[in-house]
Tab-separated table of C-alpha atoms and ligand atoms in Angstrom:
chain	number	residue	atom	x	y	z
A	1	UNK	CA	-15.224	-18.139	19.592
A	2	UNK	CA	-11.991	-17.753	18.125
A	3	UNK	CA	-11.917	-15.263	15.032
A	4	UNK	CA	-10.603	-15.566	11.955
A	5	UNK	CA	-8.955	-12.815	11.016
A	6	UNK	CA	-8.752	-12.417	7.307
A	7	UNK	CA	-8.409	-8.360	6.607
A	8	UNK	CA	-4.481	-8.307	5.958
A	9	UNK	CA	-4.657	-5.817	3.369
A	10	UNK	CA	-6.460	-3.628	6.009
A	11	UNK	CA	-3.703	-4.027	8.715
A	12	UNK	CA	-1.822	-6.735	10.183
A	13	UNK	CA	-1.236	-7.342	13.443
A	14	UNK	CA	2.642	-6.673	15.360
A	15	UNK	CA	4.803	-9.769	14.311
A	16	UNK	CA	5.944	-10.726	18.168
A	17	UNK	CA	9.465	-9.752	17.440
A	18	UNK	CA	8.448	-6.704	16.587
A	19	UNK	CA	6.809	-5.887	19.636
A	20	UNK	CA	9.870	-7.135	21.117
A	21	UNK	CA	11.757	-4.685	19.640
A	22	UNK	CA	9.156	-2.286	19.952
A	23	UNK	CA	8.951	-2.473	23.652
A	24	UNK	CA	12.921	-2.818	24.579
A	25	UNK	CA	13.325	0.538	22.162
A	26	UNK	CA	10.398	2.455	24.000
A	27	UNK	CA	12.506	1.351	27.427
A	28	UNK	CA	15.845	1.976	26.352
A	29	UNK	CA	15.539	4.280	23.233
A	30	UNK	CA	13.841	7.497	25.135
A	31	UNK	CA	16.373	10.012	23.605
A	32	UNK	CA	15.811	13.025	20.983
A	33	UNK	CA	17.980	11.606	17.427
A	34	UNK	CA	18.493	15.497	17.310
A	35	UNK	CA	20.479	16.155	20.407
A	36	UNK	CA	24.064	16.149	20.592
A	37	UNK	CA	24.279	14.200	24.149
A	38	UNK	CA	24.992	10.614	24.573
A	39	UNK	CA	21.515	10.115	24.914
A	40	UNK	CA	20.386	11.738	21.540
A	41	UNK	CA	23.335	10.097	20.281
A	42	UNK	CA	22.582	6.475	20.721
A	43	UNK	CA	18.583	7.684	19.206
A	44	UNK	CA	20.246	9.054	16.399
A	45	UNK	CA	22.064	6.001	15.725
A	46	UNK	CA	19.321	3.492	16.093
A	47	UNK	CA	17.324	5.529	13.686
A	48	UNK	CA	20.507	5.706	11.205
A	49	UNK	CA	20.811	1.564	11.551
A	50	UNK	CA	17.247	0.925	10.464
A	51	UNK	CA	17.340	3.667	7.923
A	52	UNK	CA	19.833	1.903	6.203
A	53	UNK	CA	17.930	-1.096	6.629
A	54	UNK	CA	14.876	0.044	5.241
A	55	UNK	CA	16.696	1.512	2.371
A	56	UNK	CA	18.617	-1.307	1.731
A	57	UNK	CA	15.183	-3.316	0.832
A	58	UNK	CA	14.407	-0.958	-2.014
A	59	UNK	CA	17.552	-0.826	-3.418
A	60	UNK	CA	17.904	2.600	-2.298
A	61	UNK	CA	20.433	5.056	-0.321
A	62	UNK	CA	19.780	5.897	3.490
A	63	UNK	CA	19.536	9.477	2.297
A	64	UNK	CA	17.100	8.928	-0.104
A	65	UNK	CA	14.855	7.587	2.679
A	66	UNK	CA	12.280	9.899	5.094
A	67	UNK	CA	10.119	8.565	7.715
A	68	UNK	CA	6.965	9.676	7.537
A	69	UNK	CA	4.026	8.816	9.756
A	70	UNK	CA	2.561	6.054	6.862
A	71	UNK	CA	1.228	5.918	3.412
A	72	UNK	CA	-0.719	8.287	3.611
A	73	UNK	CA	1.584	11.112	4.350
A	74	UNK	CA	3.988	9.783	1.741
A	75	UNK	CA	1.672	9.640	-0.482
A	76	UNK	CA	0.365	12.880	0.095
A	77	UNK	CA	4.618	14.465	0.777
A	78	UNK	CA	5.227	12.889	-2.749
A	79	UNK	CA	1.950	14.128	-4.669
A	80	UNK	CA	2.214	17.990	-3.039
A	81	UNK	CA	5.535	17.623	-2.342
A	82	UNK	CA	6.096	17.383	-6.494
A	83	UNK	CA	3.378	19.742	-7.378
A	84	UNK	CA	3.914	22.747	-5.202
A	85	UNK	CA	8.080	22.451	-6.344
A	86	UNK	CA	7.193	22.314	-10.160
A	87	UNK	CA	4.058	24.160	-10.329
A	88	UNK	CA	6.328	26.820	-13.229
A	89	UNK	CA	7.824	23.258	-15.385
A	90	UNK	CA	3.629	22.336	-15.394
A	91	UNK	CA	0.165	21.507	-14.076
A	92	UNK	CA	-0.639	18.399	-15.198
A	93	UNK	CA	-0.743	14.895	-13.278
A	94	UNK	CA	-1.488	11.152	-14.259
A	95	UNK	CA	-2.634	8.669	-11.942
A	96	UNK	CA	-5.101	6.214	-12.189
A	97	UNK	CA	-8.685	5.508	-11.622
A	98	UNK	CA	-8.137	3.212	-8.553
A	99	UNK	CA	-5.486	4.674	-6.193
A	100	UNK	CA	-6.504	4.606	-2.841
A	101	UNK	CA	-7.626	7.376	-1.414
A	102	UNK	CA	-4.552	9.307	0.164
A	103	UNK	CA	-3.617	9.626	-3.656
A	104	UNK	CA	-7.179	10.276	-5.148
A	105	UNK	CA	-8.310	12.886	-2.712
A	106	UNK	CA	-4.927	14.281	-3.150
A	107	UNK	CA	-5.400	14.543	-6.730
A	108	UNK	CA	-9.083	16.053	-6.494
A	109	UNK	CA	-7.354	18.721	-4.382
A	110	UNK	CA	-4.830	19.667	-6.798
A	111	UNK	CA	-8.076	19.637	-9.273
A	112	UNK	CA	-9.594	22.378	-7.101
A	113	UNK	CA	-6.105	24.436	-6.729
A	114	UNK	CA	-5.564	24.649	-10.591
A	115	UNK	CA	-3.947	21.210	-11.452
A	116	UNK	CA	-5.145	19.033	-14.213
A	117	UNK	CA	-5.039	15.222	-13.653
A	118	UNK	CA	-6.132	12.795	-16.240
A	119	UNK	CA	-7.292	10.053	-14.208
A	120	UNK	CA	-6.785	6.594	-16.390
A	121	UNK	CA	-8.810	3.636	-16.528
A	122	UNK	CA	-8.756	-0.023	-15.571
A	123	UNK	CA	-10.026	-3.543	-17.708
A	124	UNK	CA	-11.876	-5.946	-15.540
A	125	UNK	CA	-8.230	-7.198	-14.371
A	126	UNK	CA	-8.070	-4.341	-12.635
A	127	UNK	CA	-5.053	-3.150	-14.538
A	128	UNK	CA	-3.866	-0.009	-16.746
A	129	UNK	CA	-2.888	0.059	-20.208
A	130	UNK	CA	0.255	1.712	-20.571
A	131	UNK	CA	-0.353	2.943	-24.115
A	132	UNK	CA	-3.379	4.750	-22.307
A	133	UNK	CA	-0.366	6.322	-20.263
A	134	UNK	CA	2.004	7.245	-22.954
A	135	UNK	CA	-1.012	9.091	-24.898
A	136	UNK	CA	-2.094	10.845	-21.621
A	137	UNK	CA	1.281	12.257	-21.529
A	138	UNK	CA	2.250	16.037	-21.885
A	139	UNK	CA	5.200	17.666	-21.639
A	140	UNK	CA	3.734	19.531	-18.720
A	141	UNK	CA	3.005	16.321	-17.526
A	142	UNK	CA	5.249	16.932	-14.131
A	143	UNK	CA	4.165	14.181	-12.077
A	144	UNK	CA	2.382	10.037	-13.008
A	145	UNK	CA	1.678	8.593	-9.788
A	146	UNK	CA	0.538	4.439	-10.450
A	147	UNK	CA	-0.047	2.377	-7.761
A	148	UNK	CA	2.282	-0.599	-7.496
A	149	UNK	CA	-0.527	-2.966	-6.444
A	150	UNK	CA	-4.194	-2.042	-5.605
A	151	UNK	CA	-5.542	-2.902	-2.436
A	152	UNK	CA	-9.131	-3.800	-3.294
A	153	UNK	CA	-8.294	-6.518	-5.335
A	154	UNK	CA	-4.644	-6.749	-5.729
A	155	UNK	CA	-3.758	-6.409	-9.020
A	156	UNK	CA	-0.245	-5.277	-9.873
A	157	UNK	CA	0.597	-2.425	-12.463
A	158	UNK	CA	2.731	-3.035	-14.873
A	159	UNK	CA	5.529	-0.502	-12.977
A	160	UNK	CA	8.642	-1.514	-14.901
A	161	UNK	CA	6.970	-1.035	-18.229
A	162	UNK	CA	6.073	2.682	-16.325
A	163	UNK	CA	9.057	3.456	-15.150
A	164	UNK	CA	11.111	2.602	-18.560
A	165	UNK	CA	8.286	4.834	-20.207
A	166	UNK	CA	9.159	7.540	-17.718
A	167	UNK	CA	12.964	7.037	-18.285
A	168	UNK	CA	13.124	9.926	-21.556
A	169	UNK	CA	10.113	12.084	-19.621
A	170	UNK	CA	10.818	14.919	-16.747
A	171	UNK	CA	7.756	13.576	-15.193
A	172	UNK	CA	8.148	12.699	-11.909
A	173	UNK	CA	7.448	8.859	-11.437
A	174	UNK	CA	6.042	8.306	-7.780
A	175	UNK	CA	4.384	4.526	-6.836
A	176	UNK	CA	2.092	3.625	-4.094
A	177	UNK	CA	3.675	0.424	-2.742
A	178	UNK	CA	1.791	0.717	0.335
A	179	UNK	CA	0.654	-3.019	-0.751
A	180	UNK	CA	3.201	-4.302	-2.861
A	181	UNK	CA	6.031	-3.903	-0.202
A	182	UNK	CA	6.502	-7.151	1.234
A	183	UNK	CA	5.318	-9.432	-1.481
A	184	UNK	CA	6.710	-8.172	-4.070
A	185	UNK	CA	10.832	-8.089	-4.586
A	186	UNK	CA	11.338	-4.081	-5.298
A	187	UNK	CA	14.542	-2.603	-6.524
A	188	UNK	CA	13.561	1.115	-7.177
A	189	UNK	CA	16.955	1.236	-9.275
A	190	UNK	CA	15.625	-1.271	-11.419
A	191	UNK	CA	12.321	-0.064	-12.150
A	192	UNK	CA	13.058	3.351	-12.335
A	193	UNK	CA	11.050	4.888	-9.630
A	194	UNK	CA	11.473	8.245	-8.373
A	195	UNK	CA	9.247	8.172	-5.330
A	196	UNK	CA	7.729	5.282	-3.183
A	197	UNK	CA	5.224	5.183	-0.723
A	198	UNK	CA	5.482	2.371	1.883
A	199	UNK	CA	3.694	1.504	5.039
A	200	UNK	CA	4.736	-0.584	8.521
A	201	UNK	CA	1.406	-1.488	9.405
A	202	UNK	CA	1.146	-3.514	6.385
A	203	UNK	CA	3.817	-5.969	6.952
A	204	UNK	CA	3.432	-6.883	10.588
A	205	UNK	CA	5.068	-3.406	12.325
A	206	UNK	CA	3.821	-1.013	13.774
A	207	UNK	CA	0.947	1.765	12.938
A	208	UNK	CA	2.111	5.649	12.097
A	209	UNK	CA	5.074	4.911	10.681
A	210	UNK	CA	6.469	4.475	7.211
A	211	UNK	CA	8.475	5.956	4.558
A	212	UNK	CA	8.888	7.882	1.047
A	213	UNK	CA	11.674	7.049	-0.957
A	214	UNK	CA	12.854	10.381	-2.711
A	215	UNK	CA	15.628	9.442	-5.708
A	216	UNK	CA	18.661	11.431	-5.320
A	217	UNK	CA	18.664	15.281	-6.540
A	218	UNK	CA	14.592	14.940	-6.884
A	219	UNK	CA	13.411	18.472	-4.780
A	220	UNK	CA	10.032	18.137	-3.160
A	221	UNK	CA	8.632	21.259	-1.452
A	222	UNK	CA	8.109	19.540	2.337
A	223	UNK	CA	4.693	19.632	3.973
A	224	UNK	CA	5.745	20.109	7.477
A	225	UNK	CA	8.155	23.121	8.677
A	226	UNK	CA	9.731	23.327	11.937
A	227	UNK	CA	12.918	21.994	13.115
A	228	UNK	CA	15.877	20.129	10.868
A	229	UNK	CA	15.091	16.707	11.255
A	230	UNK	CA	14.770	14.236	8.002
A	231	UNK	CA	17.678	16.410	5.952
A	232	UNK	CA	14.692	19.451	6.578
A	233	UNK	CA	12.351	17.747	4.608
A	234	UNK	CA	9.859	16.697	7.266
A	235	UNK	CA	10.018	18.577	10.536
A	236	UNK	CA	9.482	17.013	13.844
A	237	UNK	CA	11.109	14.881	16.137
A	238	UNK	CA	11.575	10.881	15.058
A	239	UNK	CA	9.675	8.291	16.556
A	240	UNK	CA	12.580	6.264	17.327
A	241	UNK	CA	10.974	2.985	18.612
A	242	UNK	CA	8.428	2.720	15.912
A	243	UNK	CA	11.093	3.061	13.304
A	244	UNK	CA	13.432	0.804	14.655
A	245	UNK	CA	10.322	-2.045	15.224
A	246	UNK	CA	9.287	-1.360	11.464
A	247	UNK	CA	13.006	-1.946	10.315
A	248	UNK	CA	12.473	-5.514	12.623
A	249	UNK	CA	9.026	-6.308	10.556
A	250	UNK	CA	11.451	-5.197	7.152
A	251	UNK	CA	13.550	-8.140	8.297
A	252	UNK	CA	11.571	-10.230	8.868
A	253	UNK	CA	9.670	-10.386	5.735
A	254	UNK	CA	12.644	-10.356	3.779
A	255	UNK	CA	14.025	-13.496	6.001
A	256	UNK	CA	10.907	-15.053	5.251
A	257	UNK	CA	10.192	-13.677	1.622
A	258	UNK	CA	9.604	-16.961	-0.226
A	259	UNK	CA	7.785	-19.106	2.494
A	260	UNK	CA	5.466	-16.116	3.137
A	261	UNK	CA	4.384	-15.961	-0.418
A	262	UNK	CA	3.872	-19.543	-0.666
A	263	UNK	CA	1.884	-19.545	2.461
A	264	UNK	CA	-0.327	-16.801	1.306
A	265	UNK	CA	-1.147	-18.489	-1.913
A	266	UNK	CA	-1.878	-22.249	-1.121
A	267	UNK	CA	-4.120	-20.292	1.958
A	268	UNK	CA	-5.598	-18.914	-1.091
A	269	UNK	CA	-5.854	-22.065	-2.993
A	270	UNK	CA	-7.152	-23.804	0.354
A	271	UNK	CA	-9.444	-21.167	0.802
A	272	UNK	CA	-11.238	-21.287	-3.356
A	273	UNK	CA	-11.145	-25.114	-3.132
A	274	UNK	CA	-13.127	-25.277	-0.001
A	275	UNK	CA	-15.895	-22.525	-1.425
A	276	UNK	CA	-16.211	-24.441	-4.027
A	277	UNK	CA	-16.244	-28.327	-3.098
A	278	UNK	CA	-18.929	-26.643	-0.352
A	279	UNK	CA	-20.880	-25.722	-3.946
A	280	UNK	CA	-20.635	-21.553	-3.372
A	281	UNK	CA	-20.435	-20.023	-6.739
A	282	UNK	CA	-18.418	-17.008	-6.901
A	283	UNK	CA	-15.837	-14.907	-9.190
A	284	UNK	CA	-13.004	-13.710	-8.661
A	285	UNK	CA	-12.197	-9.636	-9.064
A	286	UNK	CA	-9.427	-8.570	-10.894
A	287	UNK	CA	-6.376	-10.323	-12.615
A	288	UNK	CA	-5.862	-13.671	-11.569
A	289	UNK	CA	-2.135	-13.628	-12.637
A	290	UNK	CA	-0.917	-10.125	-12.192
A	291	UNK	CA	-2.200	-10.410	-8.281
A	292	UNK	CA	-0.805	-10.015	-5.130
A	293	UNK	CA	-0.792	-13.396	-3.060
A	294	UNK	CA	-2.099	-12.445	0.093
A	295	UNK	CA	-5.026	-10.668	-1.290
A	296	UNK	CA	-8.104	-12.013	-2.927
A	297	UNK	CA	-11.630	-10.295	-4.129
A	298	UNK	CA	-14.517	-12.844	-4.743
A	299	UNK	CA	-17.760	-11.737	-6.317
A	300	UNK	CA	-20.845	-13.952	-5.059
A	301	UNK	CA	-24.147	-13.687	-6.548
A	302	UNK	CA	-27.417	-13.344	-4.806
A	303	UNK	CA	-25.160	-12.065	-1.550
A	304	UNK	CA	-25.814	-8.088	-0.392
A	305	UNK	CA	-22.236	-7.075	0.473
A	306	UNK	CA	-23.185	-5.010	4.613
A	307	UNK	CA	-25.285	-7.925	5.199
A	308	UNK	CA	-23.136	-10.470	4.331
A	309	UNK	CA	-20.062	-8.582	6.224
A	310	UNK	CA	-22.194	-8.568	9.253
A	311	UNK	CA	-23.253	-12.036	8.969
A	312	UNK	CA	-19.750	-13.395	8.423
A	313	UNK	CA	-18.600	-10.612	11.463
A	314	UNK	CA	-21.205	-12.700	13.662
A	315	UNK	CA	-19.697	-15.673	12.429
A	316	UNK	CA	-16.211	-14.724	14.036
A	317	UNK	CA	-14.592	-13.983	10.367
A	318	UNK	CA	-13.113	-10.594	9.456
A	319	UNK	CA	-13.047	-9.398	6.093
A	320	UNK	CA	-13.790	-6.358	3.802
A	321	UNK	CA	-15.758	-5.109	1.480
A	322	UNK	CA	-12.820	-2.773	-0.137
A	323	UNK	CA	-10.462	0.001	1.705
A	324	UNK	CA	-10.986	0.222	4.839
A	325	UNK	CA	-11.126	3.843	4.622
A	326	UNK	CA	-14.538	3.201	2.863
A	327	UNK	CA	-15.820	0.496	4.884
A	328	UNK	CA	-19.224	1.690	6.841
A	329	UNK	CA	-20.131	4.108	3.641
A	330	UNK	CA	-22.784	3.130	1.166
A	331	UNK	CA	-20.561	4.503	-1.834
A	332	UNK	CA	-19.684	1.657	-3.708
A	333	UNK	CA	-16.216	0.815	-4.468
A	334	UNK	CA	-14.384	3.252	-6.705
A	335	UNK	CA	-11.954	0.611	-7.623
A	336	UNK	CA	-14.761	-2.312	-8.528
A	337	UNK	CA	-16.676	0.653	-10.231
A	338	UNK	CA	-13.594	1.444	-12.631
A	339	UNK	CA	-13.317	-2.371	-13.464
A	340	UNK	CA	-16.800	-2.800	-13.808
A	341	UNK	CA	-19.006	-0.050	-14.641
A	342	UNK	CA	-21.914	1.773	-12.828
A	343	UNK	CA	-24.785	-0.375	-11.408
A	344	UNK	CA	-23.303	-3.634	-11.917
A	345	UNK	CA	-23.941	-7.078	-9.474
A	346	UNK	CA	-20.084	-6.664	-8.670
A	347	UNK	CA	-20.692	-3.396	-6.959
A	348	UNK	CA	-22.845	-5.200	-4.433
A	349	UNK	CA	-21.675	-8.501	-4.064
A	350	UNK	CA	-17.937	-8.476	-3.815
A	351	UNK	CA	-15.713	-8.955	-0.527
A	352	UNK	CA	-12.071	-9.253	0.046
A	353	UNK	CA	-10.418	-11.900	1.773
A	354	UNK	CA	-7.050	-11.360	2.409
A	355	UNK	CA	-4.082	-13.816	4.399
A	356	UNK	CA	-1.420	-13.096	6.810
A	357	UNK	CA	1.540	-14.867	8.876
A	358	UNK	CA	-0.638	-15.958	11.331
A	359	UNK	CA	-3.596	-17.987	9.311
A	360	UNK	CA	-3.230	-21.341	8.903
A	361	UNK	CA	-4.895	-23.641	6.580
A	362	UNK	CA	-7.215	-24.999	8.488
A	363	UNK	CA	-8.688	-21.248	9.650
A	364	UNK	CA	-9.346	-20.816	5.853
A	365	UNK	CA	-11.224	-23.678	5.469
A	366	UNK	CA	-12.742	-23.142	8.437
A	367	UNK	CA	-13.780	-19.466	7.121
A	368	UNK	CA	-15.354	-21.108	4.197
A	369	UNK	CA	-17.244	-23.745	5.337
A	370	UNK	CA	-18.795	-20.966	7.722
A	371	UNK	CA	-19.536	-18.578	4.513
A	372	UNK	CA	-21.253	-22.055	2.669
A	373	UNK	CA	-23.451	-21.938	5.989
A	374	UNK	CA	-24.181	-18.539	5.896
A	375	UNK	CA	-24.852	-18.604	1.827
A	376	UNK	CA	-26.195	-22.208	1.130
B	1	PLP	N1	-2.058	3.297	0.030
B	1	PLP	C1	-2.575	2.063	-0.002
B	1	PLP	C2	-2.535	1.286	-1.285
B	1	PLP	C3	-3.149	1.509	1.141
B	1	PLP	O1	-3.667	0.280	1.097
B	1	PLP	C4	-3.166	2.277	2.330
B	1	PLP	C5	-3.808	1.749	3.553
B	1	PLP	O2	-4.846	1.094	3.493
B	1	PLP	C6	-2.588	3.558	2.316
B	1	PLP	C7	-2.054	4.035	1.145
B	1	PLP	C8	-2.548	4.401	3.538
B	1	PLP	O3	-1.518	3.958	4.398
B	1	PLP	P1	-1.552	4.319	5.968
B	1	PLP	O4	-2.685	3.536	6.559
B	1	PLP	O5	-0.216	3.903	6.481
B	1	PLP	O6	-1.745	5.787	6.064
């Protein structure tokens, strides 16, 4: 049986370029970017050439980029990093209710060190108010971390509205974009952003590697110490390959931007259409215009969200019930809880679907023809 795999938001698989790249840098690209031979040389500027790249797709300046080894260390490099470097300007931090995890258990652990974070809610669209924001700020407000997209159910903050906000505030402004990158144009200029979290694995490169974008003369207190690599503000030595192969994926998406999005939403359309001429009645979680494309949460009634995984597992489909990070635990969702409420159907009944490069229509109708079998 052929699967269908349909947990992009989860991770996607190497685009076969990428592994291209990956492979001819792990054969030729052995040398330390810190040494001064021709070896270390030819490392160093590899890594330099897809720095800028990377940069370049922000809107950003190679400097302003580190590598980190994913989202989750940026997240948790711009979060500490901020904290523990203006602990004397303040204590308080703003996020929201449905970061993912590397932010929220970031946040809880500032709570227990002697921070103060107002944590602010969601509608059923899955999306902040930003009045809620501008009355939850303090002028020892030092940091407001906002997703740019949430990867439950996709919806997309309102980050320019943020970041203009943010503009006459010392406040730090930092954005998960762990999601967003890829399908969704970013110019950290633009928006005002003063750190971003991003992720290879998410966009067809490879895992353990990704980036923070730090705006220029923004001091964060690094998490790692040990040699000088990253301008000293994350010690140890590059992963050349990896970056170079997640600069390839970078390039990729941009060359295929437009298409990509278009693909991911009539797979989306394709997908809806085919649940319901098959008669399945669901809902769909979260905003259905403030959305990323390739993601999509569907509530169905009368379904039990493990079994239902399992059965559609058997069935040869992949797909979530959330973050992966929470997948196997009996918690329900924190995300579907903040749009929702405590004890309602959603909490039970809700799984996430979500499209990549590879799917074709045909595999998504295929997918729900099997779920109307399993269901009906
Ligand atoms: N932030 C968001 C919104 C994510 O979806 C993820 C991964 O699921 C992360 C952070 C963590 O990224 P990584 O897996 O690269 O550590």
């Amino acid at each position: 049986m052929t699967r269908i795999y349909l947990d992009h938001a989860a991770t996607t698989p190497m685009a076969e370029e990428v592994i291209k790249t990956f492979t001819d840098e792990l054969n030729q690209v052995f040398g330390n970017a810190s040494s001064i031979h021709q070896t270390g040389r030819s490392a160093r500027k590899k890594l330099d050439e897809a720095r800028t790249i990377l940069a370049s797709s922000i809107g950003a300046h190679e400097t302003e980029i580190t590598i980190t080894s994913g989202g989750t260390e940026a997240d948790n490099y711009a979060i500490f990093g901020t904290t523990y470097a203006r602990m004397n300007e303040g204590k308080h931090i703003i996020t929201t209710q449905i970061e993912h995890h590397a932010v929220l258990h970031a946040c809880e652990q500032l709570e227990r060190d002697g921070f103060e974070v107002t944590y602010l809610p969601v509608n059923k669209d899955g999306l902040i108010n930003v009045d809620d924001l501008k009355n939850s700020l303090r002028e020892d407000t030092i940091l407001v971390s906002v997703m740019y997209a949430n990867n439950e159910v996709g919806s997309i903050q309102p980050i320019q509205e943020i970041g203009d906000l943010l503009v006459d505030h010392p406040a730090y402004f930092h954005t998960d974009a762990v999601q967003a990158y890829g399908s969704i144009s970013i110019d950290v200029q633009a928006l005002h952003i003063d750190l971003l979290s991003v992720s290879s694995h998410k966009i067809n490169g490879p895992k353990g590697i990704g980036f923070l974008f730090q705006r220029k003369g923004i001091f964060l207190k690094p998490l790692f110490y040990g040699g000088q690599q990253e301008r000293k503000k994350r010690a140890g030595t590059e992963n050349v390959p990896a970056v170079v192969a997640f600069a390839k994926a970078v390039e990729l998406k941009q060359s295929s931007f437009k298409d990509s999005i278009s693909h991911y939403q009539q797979l989306k359309k394709a997908f809806l259409n085919e649940l319901g001429n098959k008669g399945v009645q669901f809902t769909i979680n979260g905003s259905t215009d403030y959305v990323l494309p390739h993601v999509l949460n569907v509530s169905i009634p009368k379904t039990d969200v493990e079994t239902f995984l399992v059965q559609l597992d058997l069935a040869g489909i992949d797909a979530s019930s959330g973050s992966a990070c929470t997948a196997g635990s009996i918690d329900p969702s924190h995300v579907l809880v903040a749009m929702f409420g405590e004890n309602t159907p959603e909490l039970r009944n809700s799984v996430r679907f979500s499209f990549g490069l590879n799917n074709t229509e045909q595999q998504v109708i295929d997918a729900a023809t099997k779920i109307s079998k399993i269901i009906l």
